[in-house]
Tab-separated table of C-alpha atoms in Angstrom:
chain	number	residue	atom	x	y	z
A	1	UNK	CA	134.643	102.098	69.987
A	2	UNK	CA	135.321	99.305	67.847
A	3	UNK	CA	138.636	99.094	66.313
A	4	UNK	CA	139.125	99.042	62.612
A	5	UNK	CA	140.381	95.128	60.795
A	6	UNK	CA	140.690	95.318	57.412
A	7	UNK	CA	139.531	92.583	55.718
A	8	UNK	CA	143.231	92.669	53.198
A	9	UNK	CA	145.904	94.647	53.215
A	10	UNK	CA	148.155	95.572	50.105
A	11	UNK	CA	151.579	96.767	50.321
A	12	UNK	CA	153.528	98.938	48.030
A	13	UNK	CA	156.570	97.352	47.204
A	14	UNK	CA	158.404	100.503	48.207
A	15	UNK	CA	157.213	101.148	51.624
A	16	UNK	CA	157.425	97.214	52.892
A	17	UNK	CA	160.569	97.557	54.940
A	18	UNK	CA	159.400	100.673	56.548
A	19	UNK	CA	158.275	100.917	60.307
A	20	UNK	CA	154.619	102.012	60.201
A	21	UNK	CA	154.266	98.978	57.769
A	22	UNK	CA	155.585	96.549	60.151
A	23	UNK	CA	153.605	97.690	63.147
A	24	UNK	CA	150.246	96.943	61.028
A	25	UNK	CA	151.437	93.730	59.213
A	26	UNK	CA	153.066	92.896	63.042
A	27	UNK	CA	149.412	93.657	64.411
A	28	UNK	CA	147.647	91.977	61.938
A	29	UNK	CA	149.010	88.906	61.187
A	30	UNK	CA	145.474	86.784	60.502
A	31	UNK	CA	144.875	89.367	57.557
A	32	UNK	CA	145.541	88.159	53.975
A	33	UNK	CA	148.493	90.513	52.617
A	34	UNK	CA	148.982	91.309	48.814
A	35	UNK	CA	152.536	92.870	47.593
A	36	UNK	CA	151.747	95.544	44.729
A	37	UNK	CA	153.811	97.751	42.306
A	38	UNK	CA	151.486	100.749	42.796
A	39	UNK	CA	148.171	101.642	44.250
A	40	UNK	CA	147.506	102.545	40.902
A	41	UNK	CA	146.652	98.964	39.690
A	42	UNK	CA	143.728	99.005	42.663
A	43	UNK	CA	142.136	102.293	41.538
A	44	UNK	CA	141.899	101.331	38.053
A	45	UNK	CA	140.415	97.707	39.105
A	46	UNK	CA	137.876	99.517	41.193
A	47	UNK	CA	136.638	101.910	38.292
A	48	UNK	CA	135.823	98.381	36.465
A	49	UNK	CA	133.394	96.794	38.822
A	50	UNK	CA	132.676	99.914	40.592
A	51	UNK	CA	132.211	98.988	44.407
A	52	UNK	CA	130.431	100.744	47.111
A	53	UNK	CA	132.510	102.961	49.750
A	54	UNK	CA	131.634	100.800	52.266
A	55	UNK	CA	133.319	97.518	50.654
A	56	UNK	CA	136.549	99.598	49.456
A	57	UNK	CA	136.838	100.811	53.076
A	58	UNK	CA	137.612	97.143	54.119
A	59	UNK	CA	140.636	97.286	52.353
A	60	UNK	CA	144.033	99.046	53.598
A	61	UNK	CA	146.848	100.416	51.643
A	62	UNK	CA	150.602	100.533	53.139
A	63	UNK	CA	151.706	103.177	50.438
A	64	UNK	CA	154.518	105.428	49.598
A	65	UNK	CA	153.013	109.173	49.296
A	66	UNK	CA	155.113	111.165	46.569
A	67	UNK	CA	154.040	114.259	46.924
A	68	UNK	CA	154.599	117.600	49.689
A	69	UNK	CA	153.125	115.893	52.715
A	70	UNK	CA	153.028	119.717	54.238
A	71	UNK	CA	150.164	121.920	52.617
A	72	UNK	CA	148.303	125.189	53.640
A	73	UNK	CA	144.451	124.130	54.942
A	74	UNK	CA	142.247	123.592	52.131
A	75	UNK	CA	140.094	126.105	53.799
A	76	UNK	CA	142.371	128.880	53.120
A	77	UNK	CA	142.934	128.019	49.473
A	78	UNK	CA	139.566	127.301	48.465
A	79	UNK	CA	138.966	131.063	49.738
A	80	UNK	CA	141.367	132.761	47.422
A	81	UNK	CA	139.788	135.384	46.417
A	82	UNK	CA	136.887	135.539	48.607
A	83	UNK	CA	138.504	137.179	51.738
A	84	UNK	CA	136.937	135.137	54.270
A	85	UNK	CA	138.431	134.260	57.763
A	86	UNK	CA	141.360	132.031	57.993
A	87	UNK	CA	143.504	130.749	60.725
A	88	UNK	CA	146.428	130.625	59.504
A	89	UNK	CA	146.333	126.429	59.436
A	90	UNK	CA	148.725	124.021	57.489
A	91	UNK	CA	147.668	120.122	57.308
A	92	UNK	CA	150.114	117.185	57.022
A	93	UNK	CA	148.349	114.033	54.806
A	94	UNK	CA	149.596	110.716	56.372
A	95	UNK	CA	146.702	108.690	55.308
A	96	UNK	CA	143.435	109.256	53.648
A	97	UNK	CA	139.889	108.152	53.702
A	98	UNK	CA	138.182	107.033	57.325
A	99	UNK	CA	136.905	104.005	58.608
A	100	UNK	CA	134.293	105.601	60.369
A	101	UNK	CA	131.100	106.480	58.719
A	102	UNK	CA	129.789	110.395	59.812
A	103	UNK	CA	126.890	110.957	57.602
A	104	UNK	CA	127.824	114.544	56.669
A	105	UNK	CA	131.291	113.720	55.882
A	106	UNK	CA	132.757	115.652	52.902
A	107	UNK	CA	135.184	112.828	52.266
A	108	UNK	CA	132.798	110.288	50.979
A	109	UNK	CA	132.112	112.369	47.831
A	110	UNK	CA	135.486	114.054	47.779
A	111	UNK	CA	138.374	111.806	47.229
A	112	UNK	CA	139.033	109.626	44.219
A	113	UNK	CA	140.880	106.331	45.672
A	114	UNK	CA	138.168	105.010	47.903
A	115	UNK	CA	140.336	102.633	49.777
A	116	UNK	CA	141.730	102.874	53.197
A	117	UNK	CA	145.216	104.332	52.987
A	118	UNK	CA	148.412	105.184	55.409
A	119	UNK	CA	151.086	106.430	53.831
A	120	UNK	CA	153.792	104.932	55.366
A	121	UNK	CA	157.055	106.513	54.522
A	122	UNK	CA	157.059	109.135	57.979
A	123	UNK	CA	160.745	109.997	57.386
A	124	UNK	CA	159.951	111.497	54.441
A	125	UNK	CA	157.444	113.505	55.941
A	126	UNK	CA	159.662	114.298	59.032
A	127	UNK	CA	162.185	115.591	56.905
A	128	UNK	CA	160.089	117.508	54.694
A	129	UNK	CA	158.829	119.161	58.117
A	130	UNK	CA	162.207	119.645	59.256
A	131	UNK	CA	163.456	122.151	55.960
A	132	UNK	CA	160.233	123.783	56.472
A	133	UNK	CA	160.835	124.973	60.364
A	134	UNK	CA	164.411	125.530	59.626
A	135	UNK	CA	163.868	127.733	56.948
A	136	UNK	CA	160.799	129.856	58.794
A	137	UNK	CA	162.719	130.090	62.699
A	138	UNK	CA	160.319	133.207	63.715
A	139	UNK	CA	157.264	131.556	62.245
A	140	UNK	CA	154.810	129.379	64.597
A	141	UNK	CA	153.185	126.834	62.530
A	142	UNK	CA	150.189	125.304	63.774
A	143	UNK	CA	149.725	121.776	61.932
A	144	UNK	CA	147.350	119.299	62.044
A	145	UNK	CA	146.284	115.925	60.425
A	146	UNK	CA	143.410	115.455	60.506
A	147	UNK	CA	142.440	116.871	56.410
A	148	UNK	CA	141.482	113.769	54.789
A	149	UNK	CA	142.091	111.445	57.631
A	150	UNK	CA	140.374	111.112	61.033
A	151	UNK	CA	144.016	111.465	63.330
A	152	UNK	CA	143.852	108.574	65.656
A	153	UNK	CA	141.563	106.215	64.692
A	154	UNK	CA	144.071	103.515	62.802
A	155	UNK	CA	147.036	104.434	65.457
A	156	UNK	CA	146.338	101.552	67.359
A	157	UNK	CA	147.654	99.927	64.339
A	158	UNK	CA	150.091	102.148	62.684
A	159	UNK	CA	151.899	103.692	66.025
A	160	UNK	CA	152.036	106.796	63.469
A	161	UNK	CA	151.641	109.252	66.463
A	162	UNK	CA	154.793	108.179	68.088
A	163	UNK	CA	156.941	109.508	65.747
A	164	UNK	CA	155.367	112.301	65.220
A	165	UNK	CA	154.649	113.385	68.919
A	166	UNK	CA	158.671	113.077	69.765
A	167	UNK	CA	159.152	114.823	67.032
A	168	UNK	CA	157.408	118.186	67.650
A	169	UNK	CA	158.426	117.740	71.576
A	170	UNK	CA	161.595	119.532	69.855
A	171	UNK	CA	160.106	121.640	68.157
A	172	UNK	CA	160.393	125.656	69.255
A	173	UNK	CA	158.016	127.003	66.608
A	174	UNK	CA	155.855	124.547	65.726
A	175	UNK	CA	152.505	123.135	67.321
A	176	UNK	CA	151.111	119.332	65.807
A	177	UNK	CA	146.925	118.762	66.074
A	178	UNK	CA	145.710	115.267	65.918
A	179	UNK	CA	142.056	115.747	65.397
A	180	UNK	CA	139.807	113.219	66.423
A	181	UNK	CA	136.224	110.997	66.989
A	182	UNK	CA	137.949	107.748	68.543
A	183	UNK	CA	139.336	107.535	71.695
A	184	UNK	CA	142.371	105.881	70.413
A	185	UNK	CA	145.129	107.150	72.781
A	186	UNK	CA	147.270	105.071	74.072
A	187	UNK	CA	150.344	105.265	72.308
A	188	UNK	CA	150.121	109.082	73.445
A	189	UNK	CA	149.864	108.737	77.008
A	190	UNK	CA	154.217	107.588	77.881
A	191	UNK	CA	155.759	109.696	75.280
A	192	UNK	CA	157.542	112.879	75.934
A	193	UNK	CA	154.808	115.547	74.142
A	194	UNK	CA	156.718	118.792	75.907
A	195	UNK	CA	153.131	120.365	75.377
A	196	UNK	CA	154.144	120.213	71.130
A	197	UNK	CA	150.893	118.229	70.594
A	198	UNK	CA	147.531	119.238	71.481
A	199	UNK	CA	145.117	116.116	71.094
A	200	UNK	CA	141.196	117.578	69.834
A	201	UNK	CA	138.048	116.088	69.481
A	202	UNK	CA	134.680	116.932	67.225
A	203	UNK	CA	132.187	116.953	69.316
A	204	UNK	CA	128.497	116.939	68.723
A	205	UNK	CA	125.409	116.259	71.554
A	206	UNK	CA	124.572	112.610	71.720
A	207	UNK	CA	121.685	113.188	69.608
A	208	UNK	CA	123.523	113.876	66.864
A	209	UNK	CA	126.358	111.422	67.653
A	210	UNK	CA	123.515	108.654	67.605
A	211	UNK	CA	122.401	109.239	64.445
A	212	UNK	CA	124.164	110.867	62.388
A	213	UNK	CA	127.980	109.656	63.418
A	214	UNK	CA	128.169	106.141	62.951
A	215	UNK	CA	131.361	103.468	64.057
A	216	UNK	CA	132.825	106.244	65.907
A	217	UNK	CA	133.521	106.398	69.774
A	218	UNK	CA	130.841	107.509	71.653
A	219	UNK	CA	130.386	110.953	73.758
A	220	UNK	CA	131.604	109.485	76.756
A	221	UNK	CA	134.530	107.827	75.300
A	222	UNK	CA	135.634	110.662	73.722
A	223	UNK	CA	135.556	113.002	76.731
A	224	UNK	CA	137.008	110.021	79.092
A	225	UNK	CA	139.997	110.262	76.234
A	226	UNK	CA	140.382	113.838	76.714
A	227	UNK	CA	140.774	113.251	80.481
A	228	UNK	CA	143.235	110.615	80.364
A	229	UNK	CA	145.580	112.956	77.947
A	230	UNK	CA	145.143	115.663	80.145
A	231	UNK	CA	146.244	113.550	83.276
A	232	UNK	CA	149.992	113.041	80.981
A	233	UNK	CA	149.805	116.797	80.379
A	234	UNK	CA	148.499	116.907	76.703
A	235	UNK	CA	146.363	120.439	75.829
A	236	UNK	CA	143.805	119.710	74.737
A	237	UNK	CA	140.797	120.978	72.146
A	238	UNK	CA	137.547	120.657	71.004
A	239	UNK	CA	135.672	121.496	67.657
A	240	UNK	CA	131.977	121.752	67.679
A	241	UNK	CA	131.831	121.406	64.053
A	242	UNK	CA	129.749	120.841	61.996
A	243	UNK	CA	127.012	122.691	64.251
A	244	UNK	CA	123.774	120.898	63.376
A	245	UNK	CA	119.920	123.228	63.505
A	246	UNK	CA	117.235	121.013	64.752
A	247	UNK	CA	114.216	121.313	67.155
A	248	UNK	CA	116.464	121.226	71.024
A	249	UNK	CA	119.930	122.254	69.607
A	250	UNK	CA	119.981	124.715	71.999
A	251	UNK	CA	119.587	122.649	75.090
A	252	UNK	CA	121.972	120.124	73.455
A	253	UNK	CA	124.663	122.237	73.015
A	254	UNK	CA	124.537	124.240	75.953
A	255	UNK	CA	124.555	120.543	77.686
A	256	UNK	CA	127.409	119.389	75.531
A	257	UNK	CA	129.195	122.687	76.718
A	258	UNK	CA	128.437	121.984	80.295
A	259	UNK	CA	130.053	118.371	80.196
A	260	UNK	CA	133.255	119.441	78.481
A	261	UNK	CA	133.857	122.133	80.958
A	262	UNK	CA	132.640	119.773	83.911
A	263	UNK	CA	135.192	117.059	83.054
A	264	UNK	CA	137.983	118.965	81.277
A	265	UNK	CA	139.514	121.956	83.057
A	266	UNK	CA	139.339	125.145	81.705
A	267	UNK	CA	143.256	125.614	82.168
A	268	UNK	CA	144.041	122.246	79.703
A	269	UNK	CA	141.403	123.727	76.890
A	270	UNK	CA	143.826	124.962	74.134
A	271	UNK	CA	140.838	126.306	71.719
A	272	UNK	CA	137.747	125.586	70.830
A	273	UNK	CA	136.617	126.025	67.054
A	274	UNK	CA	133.201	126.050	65.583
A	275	UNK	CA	131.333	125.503	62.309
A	276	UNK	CA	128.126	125.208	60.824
A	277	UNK	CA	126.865	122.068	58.618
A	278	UNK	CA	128.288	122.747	54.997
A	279	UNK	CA	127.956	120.601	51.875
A	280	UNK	CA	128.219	120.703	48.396
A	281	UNK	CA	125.270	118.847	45.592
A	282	UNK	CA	127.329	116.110	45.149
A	283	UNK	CA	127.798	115.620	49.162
A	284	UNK	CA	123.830	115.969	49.641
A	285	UNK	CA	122.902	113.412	47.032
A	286	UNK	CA	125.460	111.171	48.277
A	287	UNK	CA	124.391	111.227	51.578
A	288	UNK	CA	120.760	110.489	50.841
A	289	UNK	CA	122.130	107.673	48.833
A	290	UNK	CA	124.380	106.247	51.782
A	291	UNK	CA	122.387	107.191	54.996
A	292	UNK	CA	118.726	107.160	53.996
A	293	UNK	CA	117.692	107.475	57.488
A	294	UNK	CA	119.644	111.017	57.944
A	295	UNK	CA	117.470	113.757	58.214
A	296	UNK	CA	120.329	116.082	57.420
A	297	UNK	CA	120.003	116.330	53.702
A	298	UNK	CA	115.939	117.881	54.402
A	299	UNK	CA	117.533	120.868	56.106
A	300	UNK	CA	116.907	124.169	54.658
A	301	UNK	CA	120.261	125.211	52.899
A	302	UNK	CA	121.131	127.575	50.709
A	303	UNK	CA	123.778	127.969	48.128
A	304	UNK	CA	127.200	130.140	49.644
A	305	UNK	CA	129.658	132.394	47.701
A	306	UNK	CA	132.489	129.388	47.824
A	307	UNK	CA	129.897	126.758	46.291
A	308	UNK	CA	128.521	124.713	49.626
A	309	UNK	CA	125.108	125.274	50.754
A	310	UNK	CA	124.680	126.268	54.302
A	311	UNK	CA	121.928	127.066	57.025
A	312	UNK	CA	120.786	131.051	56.313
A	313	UNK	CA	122.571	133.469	57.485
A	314	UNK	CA	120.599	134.649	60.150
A	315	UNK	CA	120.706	131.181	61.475
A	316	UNK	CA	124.283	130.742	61.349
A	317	UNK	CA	124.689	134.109	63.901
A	318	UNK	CA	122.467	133.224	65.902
A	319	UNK	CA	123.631	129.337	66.420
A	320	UNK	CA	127.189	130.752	66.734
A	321	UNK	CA	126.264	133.773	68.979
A	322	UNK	CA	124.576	131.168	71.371
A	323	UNK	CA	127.715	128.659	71.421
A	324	UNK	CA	130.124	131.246	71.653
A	325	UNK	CA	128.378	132.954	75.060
A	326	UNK	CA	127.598	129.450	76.507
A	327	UNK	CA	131.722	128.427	76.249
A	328	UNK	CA	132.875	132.017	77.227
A	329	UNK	CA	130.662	131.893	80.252
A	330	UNK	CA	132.926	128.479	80.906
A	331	UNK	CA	135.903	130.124	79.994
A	332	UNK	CA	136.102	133.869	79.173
A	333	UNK	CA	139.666	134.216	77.609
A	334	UNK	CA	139.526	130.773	75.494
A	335	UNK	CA	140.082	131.368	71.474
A	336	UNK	CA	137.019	130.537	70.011
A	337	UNK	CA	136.840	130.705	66.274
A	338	UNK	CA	134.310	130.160	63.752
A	339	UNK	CA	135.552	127.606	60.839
A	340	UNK	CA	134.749	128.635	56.844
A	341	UNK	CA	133.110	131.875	57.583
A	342	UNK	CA	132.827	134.743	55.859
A	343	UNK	CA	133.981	138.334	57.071
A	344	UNK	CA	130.390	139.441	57.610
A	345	UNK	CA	129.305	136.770	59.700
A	346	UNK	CA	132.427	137.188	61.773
A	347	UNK	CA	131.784	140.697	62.522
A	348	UNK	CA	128.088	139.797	63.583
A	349	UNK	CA	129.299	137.485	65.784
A	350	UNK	CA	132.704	138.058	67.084
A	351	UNK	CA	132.620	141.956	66.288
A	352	UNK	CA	135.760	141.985	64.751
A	353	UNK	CA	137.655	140.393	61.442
A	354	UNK	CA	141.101	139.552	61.907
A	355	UNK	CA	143.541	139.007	59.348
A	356	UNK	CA	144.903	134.754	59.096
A	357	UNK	CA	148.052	136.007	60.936
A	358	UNK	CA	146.354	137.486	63.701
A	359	UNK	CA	143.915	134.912	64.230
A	360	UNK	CA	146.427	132.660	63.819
A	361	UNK	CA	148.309	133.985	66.725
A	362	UNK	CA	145.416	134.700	69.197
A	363	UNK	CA	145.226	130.615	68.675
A	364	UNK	CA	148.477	129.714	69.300
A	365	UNK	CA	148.782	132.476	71.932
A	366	UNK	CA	149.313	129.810	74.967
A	367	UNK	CA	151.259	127.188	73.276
A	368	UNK	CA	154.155	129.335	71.498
C-alpha cells in the first residue's frame, strides 16, 4: 500500500507545539507548511473556487478539535426511534476524512470540510476518556475510531496509536478498536497492548477490493497485517461490511472466509461483524459522479425506514444467512453481528433480537 504525502500541510496555531504535530512535520520535512489561525479560513476559501475531493484530499490539517472527542456510534443515534439492533458502540474522532478512495464510501458525500484532518491535541482526548471510565467503573466500553477516519492509515505519520494503545493497556473496563484497510502497523507491534486494543480490518473478496476499493492495501496485505499483530498478541477482528450482491458473491465470500480462518487462528478472532451495501441519494449520485466505472450505483436498491437504500430484504437474509453459516462452520462460538439492521431481519437471521446491552456484552464477552 502506498503511503499517504500530502502535497501541504497547515497548522493551527494552537496545536503546533503538540506531539502528533511534530511527528508529521518531523516526517515530512520536504512538504511546504502553512501556520493558520483556524481551519475555518480553508473551508470558507474552498466554498469559493469549489475543488474536487480528490484535490482537497492532498492537503492535511494539524488541528485543535473543540468539541467531546467521545460520542455514542452514529448508528445508534440515527436509530432513535426506530428500534433497530445496536451494539452498544461509542467512537472517538481523532481525524476525519480518508486518503483512500472506497467507491461506496459514505464519507465522500457526508462531511463538510473536505480536507485531510488529524486532530492533534490527544491529551485532550485522553483526558476526556479518562472522566468518562472513572465515572462508569462497572461499565465496559467498547470504543473505536474508525467513524469518520480510516484508523491506521496516516499512523505512519502521526504515531497517534501509541498513545492511545498504552493508554487502554490500563484500562480495566474499557476495550479501543482501530478499524482498518491499510496495513499500517508498525508502531503497534513493541508497545505494551495488555490485550486493551483489538486491531480489525474490512474485508471484501479481491473482486471487490479491485474495483471498487481504490489506494487501499490489498487482500494480502491486509491479512499478512493481521498475522503480524497476532504474533505480538493483538485480538484481532474482521468486518465484512459493506457485503456486496453480484453474480459469484457466494464463492467469493465463502473463499474470503476460508483465507481468514486459514491464516488467522480462530482463538485470536475477537468478532466478526457484517453489513450489507447502504447508501443514501446523495451518496449514489456522488459515486456515479466520482467512480464512473463502479457498477455499484446499478444495483437494485430500495429505499429503508432510516432513509438509505439497501439490497431487498429477502436478499439481505439470505446474503447474511450464508456468511454467518460459512464463519460459524470456522468458528462456532465467535460473535457475529449484523451492522444497521433492523429487528426483523435479525430475527430471520440470527433468531433472536437482543437489546444494545446484551449484544454489547456477547461482543465484549472475551476481552472484559
Amino acid at each position: 500500500m502506498k503511503s499517504y504525502k500530502p502535497e501541504k500541510i497547515f497548522v493551527e496555531r494552537a496545536v503546533q507545539d503538540l506531539p502528533i504535530t511534530r511527528n508529521v512535520l518531523e516526517r515530512l520535512p520536504e512538504v511546504p507548511t502553512e501556520y493558520i489561525d483556524s481551519r475555518e479560513s480553508l473551508l470558507q476559501e474552498s466554498q469559493r473556487w469549489n475543488p474536487t475531493l480528490a484535490r482537497t484530499k492532498k492537503s492535511l490539517i494539524l488541528a485543535q478539535y473543540k468539541g467531546c472527542f467521545f460520542k455514542p456510534c452514529p448508528g445508534s443515534r440515527a436509530r432513535e426511534g426506530l428500534k433497530n439492533v445496536c451494539c452498544n458502540y461509542f467512537v472517538i474522532n481523532y481525524a476525519s476524512n480518508c486518503h483512500m478512495e472506497c467507491s461506496y464510501c459514505y464519507l465522500q458525500s457526508h462531511l463538510n470540510f473536505p480536507y485531510m484532518t488529524v486532530y492533534a491535541n490527544c491529551e485532550d482526548l485522553l483526558s476526556e476518556l479518562q472522566v468518562v471510565f472513572s465515572e462508569s467503573p462497572h461499565r465496559s466500553f467498547r470504543i473505536g475510531t474508525g467513524e469518520l477516519a480510516d484508523s491506521l492509515a496516516l499512523d505512519l505519520l502521526t504515531s497517534y496509536s501509541v498513545p492511545l494503545v498504552e493508554f487502554f493497556a490500563g484500562q480495566k473496563n474499557a476495550v479501543l478498536e482501530f478499524k482498518t484497510k491499510s496495513n499500517c502497523v508498525e508502531n503497534l507491534l513493541d508497545l505494551e497492548h495488555g490485550g486493551r486494543t483489538v486491531v480489525s480490518w474490512s474485508m471484501n473478496p479481491r473482486f471487490i477490493q479491485e474495483r471498487e476499493e481504490h489506494k487501499t492495501a490489498t487482500i494480502s496485505e491486509r491479512l499478512e497485517a493481521a498475522e503480524r499483530c497476532v504474533e505480538v498478541g493483538y485480538p484481532v477482528a474482521f468486518h465484512l461490511d459493506p457485503l456486496i450482491y453480484y453474480e459469484s458473491w457466494e464463492v467469493d465470500y465463502k473463499d474470503l472466509i476460508a483465507e481468514i480462518f486459514d491464516r488467522i487462528p480462530a482463538s485470536s478472532v475477537s468478532w466478526i461483524s457484517m453489513g450489507s451495501l447502504r447508501m443514501t441519494g446523495p451518496l449514489k449520485e456522488m459515486m456515479r459522479k466520482r467512480f464512473p466505472s463502479s457498477f455499484l450505483p446499478l444495483g437494485e436498491l430500495v429505499p429503508s425506514e432510516d432513509g438509505k437504500m439497501r439490497y431487498f430484504k429477502p436478499i439481505r437474509v439470505g446474503m447474511y444467512r450464508q456468511v454467518l453459516g460459512w464463519i460459524k462452520d470456522q468458528n462456532p462460538t465467535l460473535p457475529v453481528y449484523a451492522c444497521m439492521e433492523s429487528p426483523e431481519v435479525w430475527r430471520k437471521v440470527f433468531q433472536s433480537t437482543p437489546s444494545e446491552e446484551e449484544l454489547g456484552r456477547e461482543i465484549l464477552h472475551s476481552l472484559v
